[in-house]
CSV table of C-alpha atoms in Angstrom, one decimal:
chain,number,residue,atom,x,y,z
A,1,UNK,CA,-17.1,-3.5,-10.8
A,2,UNK,CA,-14.7,-2.4,-13.6
A,3,UNK,CA,-11.8,0.2,-13.8
A,4,UNK,CA,-12.8,3.7,-14.2
A,5,UNK,CA,-15.5,4.4,-17.7
A,6,UNK,CA,-13.9,6.9,-19.8
A,7,UNK,CA,-14.9,10.6,-19.3
A,8,UNK,CA,-19.1,11.4,-19.3
A,9,UNK,CA,-19.5,14.8,-21.1
A,10,UNK,CA,-22.5,17.6,-19.8
A,11,UNK,CA,-23.0,20.6,-21.6
A,12,UNK,CA,-23.3,24.3,-20.2
A,13,UNK,CA,-25.6,24.7,-23.0
A,14,UNK,CA,-27.4,21.8,-24.4
A,15,UNK,CA,-29.8,23.3,-26.0
A,16,UNK,CA,-27.2,24.7,-28.7
A,17,UNK,CA,-27.5,20.6,-29.7
A,18,UNK,CA,-30.3,21.4,-31.9
A,19,UNK,CA,-27.8,22.9,-34.4
A,20,UNK,CA,-26.9,19.7,-34.6
A,21,UNK,CA,-29.8,18.8,-37.2
A,22,UNK,CA,-28.7,21.7,-40.0
A,23,UNK,CA,-25.7,18.5,-40.1
A,24,UNK,CA,-27.6,15.7,-42.1
A,25,UNK,CA,-29.7,18.8,-44.1
A,26,UNK,CA,-26.8,20.2,-45.6
A,27,UNK,CA,-25.6,16.5,-46.1
A,28,UNK,CA,-29.4,15.9,-47.9
A,29,UNK,CA,-28.4,19.4,-50.0
A,30,UNK,CA,-25.4,18.2,-51.1
A,31,UNK,CA,-26.2,15.1,-52.2
A,32,UNK,CA,-29.5,16.9,-54.4
A,33,UNK,CA,-27.0,19.0,-55.8
A,34,UNK,CA,-24.7,16.2,-56.9
A,35,UNK,CA,-27.5,14.3,-58.4
A,36,UNK,CA,-29.0,16.9,-60.7
A,37,UNK,CA,-25.2,16.8,-61.5
A,38,UNK,CA,-24.8,13.3,-62.4
A,39,UNK,CA,-28.1,14.2,-64.1
A,40,UNK,CA,-26.8,17.0,-66.2
A,41,UNK,CA,-23.7,14.6,-67.2
A,42,UNK,CA,-26.0,12.1,-68.4
A,43,UNK,CA,-28.0,14.2,-70.7
A,44,UNK,CA,-24.7,15.7,-72.0
A,45,UNK,CA,-22.2,13.6,-72.7
A,46,UNK,CA,-20.1,15.6,-74.3
A,47,UNK,CA,-19.5,18.4,-71.9
A,48,UNK,CA,-18.6,15.5,-69.6
A,49,UNK,CA,-15.9,14.0,-71.2
A,50,UNK,CA,-14.3,17.6,-71.3
A,51,UNK,CA,-13.6,17.9,-67.7
A,52,UNK,CA,-12.0,15.2,-64.5
A,53,UNK,CA,-14.0,12.6,-63.7
A,54,UNK,CA,-13.3,12.1,-59.9
A,55,UNK,CA,-13.7,7.9,-57.9
A,56,UNK,CA,-17.1,7.8,-56.2
A,57,UNK,CA,-14.8,7.8,-52.8
A,58,UNK,CA,-12.3,11.3,-53.7
A,59,UNK,CA,-16.1,13.3,-54.7
A,60,UNK,CA,-17.1,12.1,-50.5
A,61,UNK,CA,-14.9,12.7,-48.6
A,62,UNK,CA,-13.9,16.4,-48.8
A,63,UNK,CA,-17.6,17.3,-47.8
A,64,UNK,CA,-18.4,14.4,-45.2
A,65,UNK,CA,-15.1,15.7,-43.3
A,66,UNK,CA,-16.7,19.3,-43.7
A,67,UNK,CA,-20.0,18.2,-42.3
A,68,UNK,CA,-17.8,16.1,-39.6
A,69,UNK,CA,-15.8,19.5,-38.6
A,70,UNK,CA,-19.1,21.7,-38.6
A,71,UNK,CA,-20.3,19.2,-36.5
A,72,UNK,CA,-17.7,19.3,-34.2
A,73,UNK,CA,-18.0,22.8,-34.0
A,74,UNK,CA,-21.4,23.3,-32.6
A,75,UNK,CA,-20.5,20.6,-30.3
A,76,UNK,CA,-18.3,23.4,-29.0
A,77,UNK,CA,-20.9,25.8,-29.4
A,78,UNK,CA,-22.7,23.8,-27.0
A,79,UNK,CA,-19.9,24.3,-24.0
A,80,UNK,CA,-19.0,20.6,-23.6
A,81,UNK,CA,-17.4,19.5,-20.2
A,82,UNK,CA,-16.1,16.2,-19.5
A,83,UNK,CA,-15.7,14.8,-16.1
A,84,UNK,CA,-12.4,13.5,-16.0
A,85,UNK,CA,-10.6,10.3,-14.1
A,86,UNK,CA,-7.1,11.1,-13.2
A,87,UNK,CA,-4.3,8.9,-11.0
A,88,UNK,CA,-5.6,9.8,-7.5
A,89,UNK,CA,-3.2,11.0,-4.3
A,90,UNK,CA,-3.9,8.1,-2.8
A,91,UNK,CA,-1.5,7.4,0.4
A,92,UNK,CA,-2.6,4.5,3.2
A,93,UNK,CA,-5.4,1.8,2.7
A,94,UNK,CA,-6.5,0.0,5.7
A,95,UNK,CA,-7.7,-2.9,5.4
A,96,UNK,CA,-10.6,-4.0,7.8
A,97,UNK,CA,-11.1,-7.8,7.7
A,98,UNK,CA,-14.0,-9.3,9.3
A,99,UNK,CA,-12.4,-12.4,11.5
A,100,UNK,CA,-16.1,-13.7,13.2
A,101,UNK,CA,-16.8,-16.9,13.7
A,102,UNK,CA,-19.1,-17.1,10.4
A,103,UNK,CA,-16.4,-16.6,8.5
A,104,UNK,CA,-16.1,-20.4,8.8
A,105,UNK,CA,-18.5,-20.7,6.8
A,106,UNK,CA,-17.6,-22.9,4.2
A,107,UNK,CA,-20.7,-21.4,1.2
A,108,UNK,CA,-17.6,-19.7,-0.1
A,109,UNK,CA,-15.1,-22.4,-0.7
A,110,UNK,CA,-12.8,-23.7,1.1
A,111,UNK,CA,-13.9,-20.7,3.3
A,112,UNK,CA,-15.0,-17.6,3.6
A,113,UNK,CA,-11.7,-16.8,5.6
A,114,UNK,CA,-9.4,-18.5,3.4
A,115,UNK,CA,-10.4,-17.1,0.3
A,116,UNK,CA,-10.7,-13.5,1.9
A,117,UNK,CA,-6.9,-14.1,2.6
A,118,UNK,CA,-5.9,-14.9,-1.0
A,119,UNK,CA,-7.7,-12.2,-2.2
A,120,UNK,CA,-6.6,-9.9,0.4
A,121,UNK,CA,-3.0,-10.5,-0.7
A,122,UNK,CA,-3.6,-10.3,-4.1
A,123,UNK,CA,-4.9,-7.0,-3.6
A,124,UNK,CA,-2.2,-5.6,-1.3
A,125,UNK,CA,0.2,-6.8,-4.0
A,126,UNK,CA,-1.6,-4.9,-7.1
A,127,UNK,CA,-1.1,-1.6,-4.5
A,128,UNK,CA,1.2,1.0,-6.0
A,129,UNK,CA,4.7,1.0,-4.3
A,130,UNK,CA,3.8,3.9,-2.9
A,131,UNK,CA,0.6,3.8,-1.4
A,132,UNK,CA,1.0,2.2,2.2
A,133,UNK,CA,-1.7,-0.9,3.8
A,134,UNK,CA,-2.4,-1.4,7.2
A,135,UNK,CA,-4.6,-4.2,8.6
A,136,UNK,CA,-7.5,-4.2,10.9
A,137,UNK,CA,-8.9,-7.6,12.7
A,138,UNK,CA,-12.8,-7.3,13.3
A,139,UNK,CA,-13.9,-9.4,15.5
A,140,UNK,CA,-15.7,-9.3,19.0
A,141,UNK,CA,-12.9,-6.7,19.3
A,142,UNK,CA,-11.2,-4.4,16.3
A,143,UNK,CA,-7.6,-4.1,16.5
A,144,UNK,CA,-4.4,-3.1,14.3
A,145,UNK,CA,-2.3,-6.1,13.3
A,146,UNK,CA,-0.2,-4.0,11.2
A,147,UNK,CA,-0.3,-0.5,10.9
A,148,UNK,CA,0.3,1.3,7.4
A,149,UNK,CA,3.5,0.6,6.1
A,150,UNK,CA,4.7,-0.5,2.3
A,151,UNK,CA,6.8,-2.8,2.9
A,152,UNK,CA,4.5,-5.8,1.4
A,153,UNK,CA,5.6,-8.6,3.1
A,154,UNK,CA,4.9,-7.0,6.5
A,155,UNK,CA,1.2,-6.9,5.3
A,156,UNK,CA,0.6,-10.1,3.9
A,157,UNK,CA,2.6,-11.8,6.7
A,158,UNK,CA,-0.4,-10.0,9.2
A,159,UNK,CA,-3.0,-10.9,6.7
A,160,UNK,CA,-2.0,-14.9,6.6
A,161,UNK,CA,-2.2,-14.5,11.0
A,162,UNK,CA,-5.5,-14.0,11.0
A,163,UNK,CA,-8.1,-16.4,12.7
A,164,UNK,CA,-11.2,-16.7,13.3
A,165,UNK,CA,-12.8,-15.3,16.8
A,166,UNK,CA,-15.7,-15.2,18.9
A,167,UNK,CA,-18.1,-11.9,18.2
A,168,UNK,CA,-18.5,-8.5,15.8
A,169,UNK,CA,-18.2,-5.4,15.4
A,170,UNK,CA,-18.2,-4.0,12.6
A,171,UNK,CA,-18.4,-0.3,14.3
A,172,UNK,CA,-15.3,-0.8,16.5
A,173,UNK,CA,-13.3,-2.0,13.3
A,174,UNK,CA,-14.5,1.5,11.0
A,175,UNK,CA,-13.8,3.8,13.8
A,176,UNK,CA,-10.0,2.0,14.5
A,177,UNK,CA,-9.8,2.0,10.6
A,178,UNK,CA,-10.0,5.4,10.1
A,179,UNK,CA,-8.1,6.4,12.9
A,180,UNK,CA,-5.5,4.7,11.2
A,181,UNK,CA,-5.9,6.4,8.2
A,182,UNK,CA,-6.2,9.9,9.8
A,183,UNK,CA,-3.6,9.8,12.6
A,184,UNK,CA,-3.0,13.6,12.9
A,185,UNK,CA,-6.9,14.3,13.6
A,186,UNK,CA,-6.1,12.2,16.8
A,187,UNK,CA,-9.6,10.5,16.9
A,188,UNK,CA,-9.9,9.2,20.6
A,189,UNK,CA,-10.8,5.3,19.9
A,190,UNK,CA,-11.3,4.9,23.2
A,191,UNK,CA,-14.2,7.1,23.6
A,192,UNK,CA,-15.9,5.8,20.5
A,193,UNK,CA,-15.4,2.9,21.7
A,194,UNK,CA,-16.0,2.6,25.5
A,195,UNK,CA,-19.2,0.3,26.4
A,196,UNK,CA,-20.2,-0.2,22.7
A,197,UNK,CA,-23.9,0.4,22.5
A,198,UNK,CA,-24.3,-0.6,26.1
A,199,UNK,CA,-22.9,2.8,27.6
A,200,UNK,CA,-24.7,6.2,26.3
A,201,UNK,CA,-20.9,8.0,26.1
A,202,UNK,CA,-19.9,5.5,23.0
A,203,UNK,CA,-23.5,6.9,21.2
A,204,UNK,CA,-22.5,10.7,22.7
A,205,UNK,CA,-18.9,10.3,20.5
A,206,UNK,CA,-20.7,9.3,17.6
A,207,UNK,CA,-23.2,11.3,17.8
A,208,UNK,CA,-21.2,14.6,18.6
A,209,UNK,CA,-18.3,13.7,16.3
A,210,UNK,CA,-21.2,13.2,13.2
A,211,UNK,CA,-22.9,16.7,13.8
A,212,UNK,CA,-18.7,18.2,14.0
A,213,UNK,CA,-18.1,20.5,10.6
A,214,UNK,CA,-18.0,17.7,8.3
A,215,UNK,CA,-16.2,17.6,4.4
A,216,UNK,CA,-18.0,16.6,1.6
A,217,UNK,CA,-17.9,12.6,1.6
A,218,UNK,CA,-16.1,11.0,-0.2
A,219,UNK,CA,-13.3,13.8,-0.4
A,220,UNK,CA,-10.5,12.7,1.1
A,221,UNK,CA,-8.0,11.5,-1.8
A,222,UNK,CA,-4.9,10.6,0.4
A,223,UNK,CA,-6.8,7.6,1.9
A,224,UNK,CA,-9.3,5.2,2.1
A,225,UNK,CA,-11.4,2.3,3.7
A,226,UNK,CA,-11.9,-1.4,2.2
A,227,UNK,CA,-14.3,-3.6,5.2
A,228,UNK,CA,-14.9,-7.0,4.2
A,229,UNK,CA,-17.2,-8.8,5.6
A,230,UNK,CA,-20.3,-10.9,5.7
A,231,UNK,CA,-22.4,-7.6,7.2
A,232,UNK,CA,-23.5,-9.0,10.5
A,233,UNK,CA,-22.4,-7.4,13.5
A,234,UNK,CA,-23.5,-8.1,17.3
A,235,UNK,CA,-21.8,-5.7,19.0
A,236,UNK,CA,-19.4,-2.3,19.5
A,237,UNK,CA,-20.9,1.1,18.3
A,238,UNK,CA,-23.1,0.8,15.4
A,239,UNK,CA,-21.8,0.3,11.8
A,240,UNK,CA,-24.1,2.9,10.4
A,241,UNK,CA,-23.2,5.6,12.8
A,242,UNK,CA,-19.4,5.0,12.5
A,243,UNK,CA,-19.9,4.8,8.6
A,244,UNK,CA,-21.7,8.6,9.3
A,245,UNK,CA,-18.1,9.7,11.4
A,246,UNK,CA,-15.9,8.7,8.5
A,247,UNK,CA,-18.0,10.4,6.1
A,248,UNK,CA,-17.6,14.0,8.0
A,249,UNK,CA,-14.2,13.4,7.9
A,250,UNK,CA,-14.8,12.6,4.5
A,251,UNK,CA,-13.2,9.4,4.2
A,252,UNK,CA,-14.5,6.3,1.7
A,253,UNK,CA,-15.2,2.8,3.2
A,254,UNK,CA,-15.2,0.5,0.3
A,255,UNK,CA,-17.7,-2.2,1.5
A,256,UNK,CA,-16.7,-6.4,0.3
A,257,UNK,CA,-19.2,-8.6,1.3
A,258,UNK,CA,-18.5,-12.1,1.1
A,259,UNK,CA,-20.7,-15.7,1.6
A,260,UNK,CA,-24.4,-15.8,-0.4
A,261,UNK,CA,-27.6,-14.2,0.6
A,262,UNK,CA,-29.0,-17.9,1.4
A,263,UNK,CA,-25.9,-18.8,3.7
A,264,UNK,CA,-24.7,-21.9,5.0
A,265,UNK,CA,-25.4,-23.9,8.5
A,266,UNK,CA,-22.4,-23.1,10.3
A,267,UNK,CA,-22.0,-25.4,14.0
A,268,UNK,CA,-19.5,-24.8,16.6
A,269,UNK,CA,-19.0,-25.9,20.3
A,270,UNK,CA,-22.6,-27.5,20.0
A,271,UNK,CA,-24.5,-24.6,18.7
A,272,UNK,CA,-25.7,-24.7,15.4
A,273,UNK,CA,-26.5,-21.6,13.5
A,274,UNK,CA,-27.3,-20.2,10.0
A,275,UNK,CA,-25.0,-17.5,8.5
A,276,UNK,CA,-25.9,-15.3,5.3
A,277,UNK,CA,-24.2,-12.6,4.3
A,278,UNK,CA,-26.3,-9.1,5.4
A,279,UNK,CA,-25.9,-7.2,2.2
A,280,UNK,CA,-28.1,-4.0,3.0
A,281,UNK,CA,-25.3,-2.6,6.2
A,282,UNK,CA,-22.5,-3.0,4.0
A,283,UNK,CA,-24.7,-1.1,0.7
A,284,UNK,CA,-25.6,1.5,3.3
A,285,UNK,CA,-21.9,2.1,4.8
A,286,UNK,CA,-20.4,2.2,1.3
A,287,UNK,CA,-23.2,5.4,0.3
A,288,UNK,CA,-22.8,6.8,3.4
A,289,UNK,CA,-19.1,7.7,3.0
A,290,UNK,CA,-19.2,8.1,-0.8
A,291,UNK,CA,-17.7,4.9,-2.1
A,292,UNK,CA,-18.8,1.2,-3.9
A,293,UNK,CA,-20.1,-2.1,-2.4
A,294,UNK,CA,-18.5,-5.4,-4.0
A,295,UNK,CA,-20.6,-8.3,-4.2
A,296,UNK,CA,-18.8,-12.1,-4.5
A,297,UNK,CA,-19.8,-15.3,-4.0
A,298,UNK,CA,-17.0,-17.4,-4.5
A,299,UNK,CA,-13.2,-17.2,-4.5
A,300,UNK,CA,-13.1,-16.2,-8.3
A,301,UNK,CA,-15.5,-13.9,-8.1
A,302,UNK,CA,-14.1,-12.3,-4.8
A,303,UNK,CA,-10.4,-11.5,-6.3
A,304,UNK,CA,-12.2,-9.9,-9.4
A,305,UNK,CA,-13.3,-7.7,-6.9
A,306,UNK,CA,-9.8,-6.8,-5.2
A,307,UNK,CA,-8.3,-6.7,-9.0
A,308,UNK,CA,-11.2,-4.0,-9.6
A,309,UNK,CA,-11.0,-2.4,-6.6
A,310,UNK,CA,-7.4,-2.0,-7.1
A,311,UNK,CA,-8.3,0.0,-10.2
A,312,UNK,CA,-11.1,1.9,-9.1
A,313,UNK,CA,-8.5,3.6,-6.1
A,314,UNK,CA,-6.1,4.2,-8.4
A,315,UNK,CA,-7.7,6.6,-10.0
A,316,UNK,CA,-10.2,10.1,-8.2
A,317,UNK,CA,-12.8,11.6,-9.4
A,318,UNK,CA,-12.5,15.1,-10.3
A,319,UNK,CA,-14.4,18.4,-11.3
A,320,UNK,CA,-15.5,18.6,-14.7
A,321,UNK,CA,-13.3,20.5,-17.2
A,322,UNK,CA,-14.8,22.5,-20.0
A,323,UNK,CA,-13.1,20.8,-23.5
A,324,UNK,CA,-14.5,23.6,-25.6
A,325,UNK,CA,-11.6,24.0,-27.1
A,326,UNK,CA,-10.6,20.7,-27.7
A,327,UNK,CA,-14.1,20.4,-30.1
A,328,UNK,CA,-13.6,23.3,-32.0
A,329,UNK,CA,-9.7,22.5,-32.6
A,330,UNK,CA,-10.9,19.5,-34.0
A,331,UNK,CA,-13.8,21.1,-35.7
A,332,UNK,CA,-11.0,23.4,-37.6
A,333,UNK,CA,-8.7,20.8,-38.5
A,334,UNK,CA,-11.1,18.8,-40.4
A,335,UNK,CA,-12.4,21.7,-41.7
A,336,UNK,CA,-9.1,22.4,-43.5
A,337,UNK,CA,-8.3,18.7,-44.6
A,338,UNK,CA,-11.6,19.1,-46.2
A,339,UNK,CA,-10.4,22.2,-48.0
A,340,UNK,CA,-6.7,21.1,-48.4
A,341,UNK,CA,-8.1,17.4,-50.1
A,342,UNK,CA,-10.9,19.3,-52.6
A,343,UNK,CA,-7.8,21.8,-53.6
A,344,UNK,CA,-5.8,18.7,-54.2
A,345,UNK,CA,-7.6,16.2,-56.2
A,346,UNK,CA,-10.0,19.5,-57.8
A,347,UNK,CA,-8.2,22.6,-57.5
A,348,UNK,CA,-11.2,23.6,-56.0
A,349,UNK,CA,-13.4,23.7,-52.7
A,350,UNK,CA,-15.6,21.5,-53.7
């Protein structure tokens, strides 16, 4: 739940890193030689007084720079590669928001739905101006309440209009969100949603889509889905099957779990039931699509999640890039600096 980390290093020839043991060995040899010189100076003080006596810092700095340069060049020999995090090409984000009755629960103060709406508005405000945002309401059925737009005020107004309803069809919400992200694919939403789990046509459509020619999960860089839910689904297509379809298109589904594992008791229409956060489905949906799961147990955490998610969406993982030249240049620069300092201070290379 943090901004992308610094690029991670890997090596094509990692065995060459054993050569780094030469660096401390040479450093020890230089220390022994310097110590012997000082002993000679103590034994023959008349000779010591004939030459220039540099400070300890001037004696140590050039060889240290030279050793660091050697270390950098050894790393270069191992052919380092960096996993770079570059600005993304994101164009569309779909906010799929769980509006089922369980979102009235108050284990997240003042209520799950209020906290979700406030955090969602913060998320919308953090998106770059060139990113279009859509809103999909997920209850017993799912519907697009705001098509993709760059007008932030329209998106915020759509979020504020959302009200809890009966039922939760997470699978339906994901399929409709997917069709919103990929209008060019002309996804047959009706076929996916027909009859939910009760009729074979929906299950057959999901199975056929999952077996179609697939993209690499998470490879679609132009759009993403953010699902906010307590994870409990009781109608519509299977959420994990819908996630598999999204993965086939390369679309990432970031999931945000709202609520607490122990949950709370919710009373409605004379009925009482315990509603709690079901993380298992949300984690699997994110994992299947190559995305990430976030969890928030209070309103403050939820807002922090959306800040982190905004940063996560702002960057796009790319293939590793070999950075041998950078380490080579660093090694040469350090060695040259060592030589120049020696010539300046001592009139020769130490």
